[in-house]
Amino acid sequence: MRPARSVPEGSLGGFMEAVREFVVGIGGESGEGVVLAGDILTMTAARMNIHSSSFRTFPAEARGGPSVVKLRLCLDHVYSLGDEYDILVAFNEDAYGLHGPDLAQHGVLVIDGEHDDPVQRRHPELADRIVYQIPMDRISRKDVGEPRTKNMVAVGAVSALFGFSRVMIEKNLAERFAKRSGKILQDNLNAFTAGYDYAVAHVEKHDPFELKEEEGEGFIVLSGNEAVALGSLYAGCRFFGGYPITPATEIMEILAYELPRVGGAMYQAEDEIASIGAVLGASFTGVRSMTATSGPGLSLMAELIGLSSMGEIPCVIVNVQRGGPSTGLPTKTEQADLSLALAATHGDAPHVVLAATTIRDCFEIMQLAFDVADCYQLPVIVLTEQALGFRRADLPRSLLRAKPVTSPLCPPQEIVDQALYFRYRLTENGVSARTIPGTIGGAHVVTGLEHAEDGKPAYDPPTRRAMMEKRQRKLTGVLKEFGSVKRYGDANPDIGVIGWGSTAGPIREAVQIACGAGVKAGGFVPRMIYPSPNEDIRAFIQSCKKVFVIEGNMSGQYAAFLRSQIPGFDPVVVTRYDGLPIQRGDVLKKIREMAP
Amino acid sequence: MNPPEPSTTAATRRAADYKSSRKPVWCPGCGDYGVLNSIFSALATTAIDPDRLVVVSGIGCSSRMPGFIRAYGFHGAHGRALPVAVGVKTANPALDVLVVGGDGDAFSIGGGHVSHVARRNINITYIVMDNQIYGLTKGQVSPTSDPGTTTKASPYGSFEYSIQPVQLMLSYGATYVARGFSSYPKELAAMIDRGIRHNGFSFIHVLSPCVTFNKSIGYDYYQSHVVPIPDDHDTNDIWAALRLTGDPPDTYYLGVFYEVDRPSYTDMLYKGGRRPSPEPPIDTERIIRRFS
């Protein structure tokens, strides 16, 4: 491959040297292999030690409709997807029509088509843009003889144009198709080579975007869902009960593969109610157990979340939020299940709500979730989002190399004196000794009825009060022992941003950019939403001149919750509810607006 | 020197060993007393270790039962006893799991679960005490109530056809299906005992009158409508079993309708002998390779 050549200044918008950080978009019809193309490029970047963050969207239907992958490549770790596309790869003109408006002014369009039929003819707005036409469709049909390899022709061309390692892609293809027929691998390799060679022979590169392999052992690449699944496995989860629902299904699928390898079990139940029922049953036996679902599933689980709280059975529920209400936007993102998670069930039922902030956090927060659930014997809801679940990012190998932590928080199996053993003994911190079936002398009855210390149903007012208070007391300990928040940027900001969940990355980058531009900005993102780290929140608010809350729902659910937690706090609220994640640009825009 | 006294073993278990300190809260004359006693004797016969026994229930009069049995108990949510029991058995197949409840719990709110637990052949024993009425909510029709049943919530008489639990469970693929009557505790205990020993899902339908809210379907009614399953019935023959369910409400056959050997869910799941444990080895290098 030729190196990036120096070209006349005007045509490159001032870039003279190779630009090694950029955002790529790949758009096409669902079924054209957009996601696979994105995956291969992401994985190749990771093997080249280039940091990345990628995101895919696809239609709610199993087939048909537009599909897009966004991939940000960076020499430093990235926390958001960036904004516009520097490079847009369009498998057809419809995809250009859909995503063209997001192509940066200095951007490059790589599009299916013949040289002698310039796409600019139909799209005058492209007249001053860099456009590379690759006859993806023709090459796959005529040269490869397999129209389904169009995506690999594109990957070949993109590799040649922008420096994705040819060797690593070929290796990746060989691994990916190892279990398929030899013809499939050969077709894909042929298509890749044909696309690559075509670009080398026919395209005159005059853009600055060029990757180069960096030093290192290569990164692992995980989606948020994969990170949740592996995080659970490493945190000692050995039972998963679930029911398929977009966008959470992947968690179940990964654990279906991994759990049997460590003696655990994945149980695909008949519905979400049965899923969480089975999780409670398994947890009752002392096995760390979880379920994962999305909005509608969480609604169905509500009743048994109450049982988990009342019966004091540890339980972890991951909710990969999608657009609601009802079936809503099954494949799009939203942060609108917060109110549901905070209420969770009927009655006053102490439970914990955590929100994962980044892909890495999707992994790490599961350890927190299981530890909190086990230590305090209550339900823990972990909120993630489609925007996290389907995003992928590079992570250091050391993350998975770390020794799995499975703190044996269940009391050890020892003989207890039945006469002295009360399952629901009133204690200072609300936590009572828990025995699991098989423990001699530890027999007790878990019940959703209000009960006395021995578990016997009891409805008298003093018992009721004592038990309600006992369960509620746990939250103090949870917050003290496990509460955790993240703060970014200036220590005494003029403009403070509070967000939760996936807004953490965009907030972090926006704050950094704003600070770089001379605006004193600061960001605050709690990982533990409830119990609420009010002292930290108050300290942050007091350190700022002005504060706004940004979140991905229409009514400002977190802002409303904060108003209830921090008397007198009445923040400006920025919301987004179009199915797309909050981006760094959304945060920056508001910071600029509010800046002095 | 004499060897130490053996702890309670198979030979020495007595029904009383399984009695908890709690007294049942049922109405005097409730059929469930008889069922509880049958469970005590079946547990004694099977000599199950109370510390390794888990009794799971949902909500309803009969679902209070875990409190009356000395064992680990799980008195959960209405209709959700079976899913909980599945979790218990799957996470620790060494435990003996007994599920108890009523007709509403099993076939109304929990109706969506029974088929799946049956087809999966989860190795648990499910005892449904059927009184053809909702007792705990003070007398409304249940899915097993006869058409024409008059209650406060069906003042003009119900016009819905009732379901046949035994027929359903046979159709769902349950591998052990029996019916007992709470007035015949010895026979019932034998059915429960056999159900506990059965490797796979065992379902025992028990006619258990509600003397408070369903007076017309009481002991006398059942006495005159129950018939023992003929001695020559082949319990391997699903069609013969189904034929025996064809006649209610006129005839209730009592006994074992069907029993067949099929690997249980956990037999299949843990084929390699592995079991969930807190610290099994994770092959971290393999996982790293999988994701890089």
GROMACS .gro file of N, CA and C in nm, chain A residues 26-40 63 67 69 91 147-152 154-155 188:
model
   84
   26ILE      N    1  -2.022   0.274   0.854
   26ILE     CA    2  -2.048   0.178   0.746
   26ILE      C    3  -2.198   0.159   0.741
   27GLY      N    4  -2.259   0.191   0.628
   27GLY     CA    5  -2.404   0.181   0.618
   27GLY      C    6  -2.446   0.095   0.501
   28GLY      N    7  -2.554   0.019   0.521
   28GLY     CA    8  -2.607  -0.062   0.412
   28GLY      C    9  -2.741  -0.120   0.451
   29GLU      N   10  -2.788  -0.212   0.370
   29GLU     CA   11  -2.912  -0.282   0.403
   29GLU      C   12  -2.881  -0.390   0.505
   30SER      N   13  -2.975  -0.413   0.596
   30SER     CA   14  -2.960  -0.526   0.687
   30SER      C   15  -2.952  -0.653   0.602
   31GLY      N   16  -2.853  -0.737   0.631
   31GLY     CA   17  -2.835  -0.857   0.550
   31GLY      C   18  -2.717  -0.844   0.455
   32GLU      N   19  -2.666  -0.722   0.438
   32GLU     CA   20  -2.552  -0.701   0.349
   32GLU      C   21  -2.418  -0.721   0.422
   33GLY      N   22  -2.425  -0.751   0.550
   33GLY     CA   23  -2.301  -0.779   0.620
   33GLY      C   24  -2.232  -0.657   0.679
   34VAL      N   25  -2.311  -0.556   0.706
   34VAL     CA   26  -2.257  -0.433   0.763
   34VAL      C   27  -2.192  -0.460   0.899
   35VAL      N   28  -2.266  -0.536   0.983
   35VAL     CA   29  -2.218  -0.560   1.119
   35VAL      C   30  -2.088  -0.640   1.116
   36LEU      N   31  -2.083  -0.741   1.030
   36LEU     CA   32  -1.962  -0.822   1.021
   36LEU      C   33  -1.844  -0.736   0.975
   37ALA      N   34  -1.869  -0.652   0.876
   37ALA     CA   35  -1.762  -0.563   0.829
   37ALA      C   36  -1.712  -0.476   0.944
   38GLY      N   37  -1.805  -0.421   1.021
   38GLY     CA   38  -1.768  -0.337   1.134
   38GLY      C   39  -1.689  -0.415   1.238
   39ASP      N   40  -1.736  -0.539   1.266
   39ASP     CA   41  -1.669  -0.624   1.365
   39ASP      C   42  -1.524  -0.651   1.324
   40ILE      N   43  -1.507  -0.682   1.198
   40ILE     CA   44  -1.372  -0.718   1.152
   40ILE      C   45  -1.279  -0.597   1.161
   63ARG      N   46  -3.517  -0.922   0.934
   63ARG     CA   47  -3.450  -0.899   0.805
   63ARG      C   48  -3.497  -0.767   0.744
   67SER      N   49  -2.903  -0.058   0.810
   67SER     CA   50  -2.817  -0.101   0.919
   67SER      C   51  -2.691  -0.016   0.915
   69VAL      N   52  -2.296   0.078   1.117
   69VAL     CA   53  -2.196   0.061   1.222
   69VAL      C   54  -2.113   0.189   1.227
   91PHE      N   55  -2.276   0.104   0.135
   91PHE     CA   56  -2.291  -0.015   0.050
   91PHE      C   57  -2.386   0.012  -0.066
  147PRO      N   58  -2.246  -1.301  -0.445
  147PRO     CA   59  -2.291  -1.165  -0.412
  147PRO      C   60  -2.291  -1.133  -0.263
  148ARG      N   61  -2.293  -1.238  -0.179
  148ARG     CA   62  -2.299  -1.210  -0.035
  148ARG      C   63  -2.164  -1.166   0.021
  149THR      N   64  -2.063  -1.155  -0.063
  149THR     CA   65  -1.932  -1.113  -0.012
  149THR      C   66  -1.904  -0.966  -0.039
  150LYS      N   67  -2.008  -0.893  -0.077
  150LYS     CA   68  -1.993  -0.750  -0.103
  150LYS      C   69  -1.925  -0.677   0.014
  151ASN      N   70  -1.964  -0.718   0.137
  151ASN     CA   71  -1.906  -0.652   0.255
  151ASN      C   72  -1.755  -0.672   0.262
  152MET      N   73  -1.710  -0.790   0.219
  152MET     CA   74  -1.566  -0.817   0.227
  152MET      C   75  -1.489  -0.739   0.120
  154ALA      N   76  -1.575  -0.445   0.036
  154ALA     CA   77  -1.565  -0.314   0.100
  154ALA      C   78  -1.455  -0.313   0.205
  155VAL      N   79  -1.451  -0.419   0.287
  155VAL     CA   80  -1.347  -0.426   0.391
  155VAL      C   81  -1.209  -0.424   0.325
  188ASN      N   82  -1.475  -1.538   0.095
  188ASN     CA   83  -1.454  -1.414   0.171
  188ASN      C   84  -1.312  -1.361   0.153
   0.00000   0.00000   0.00000
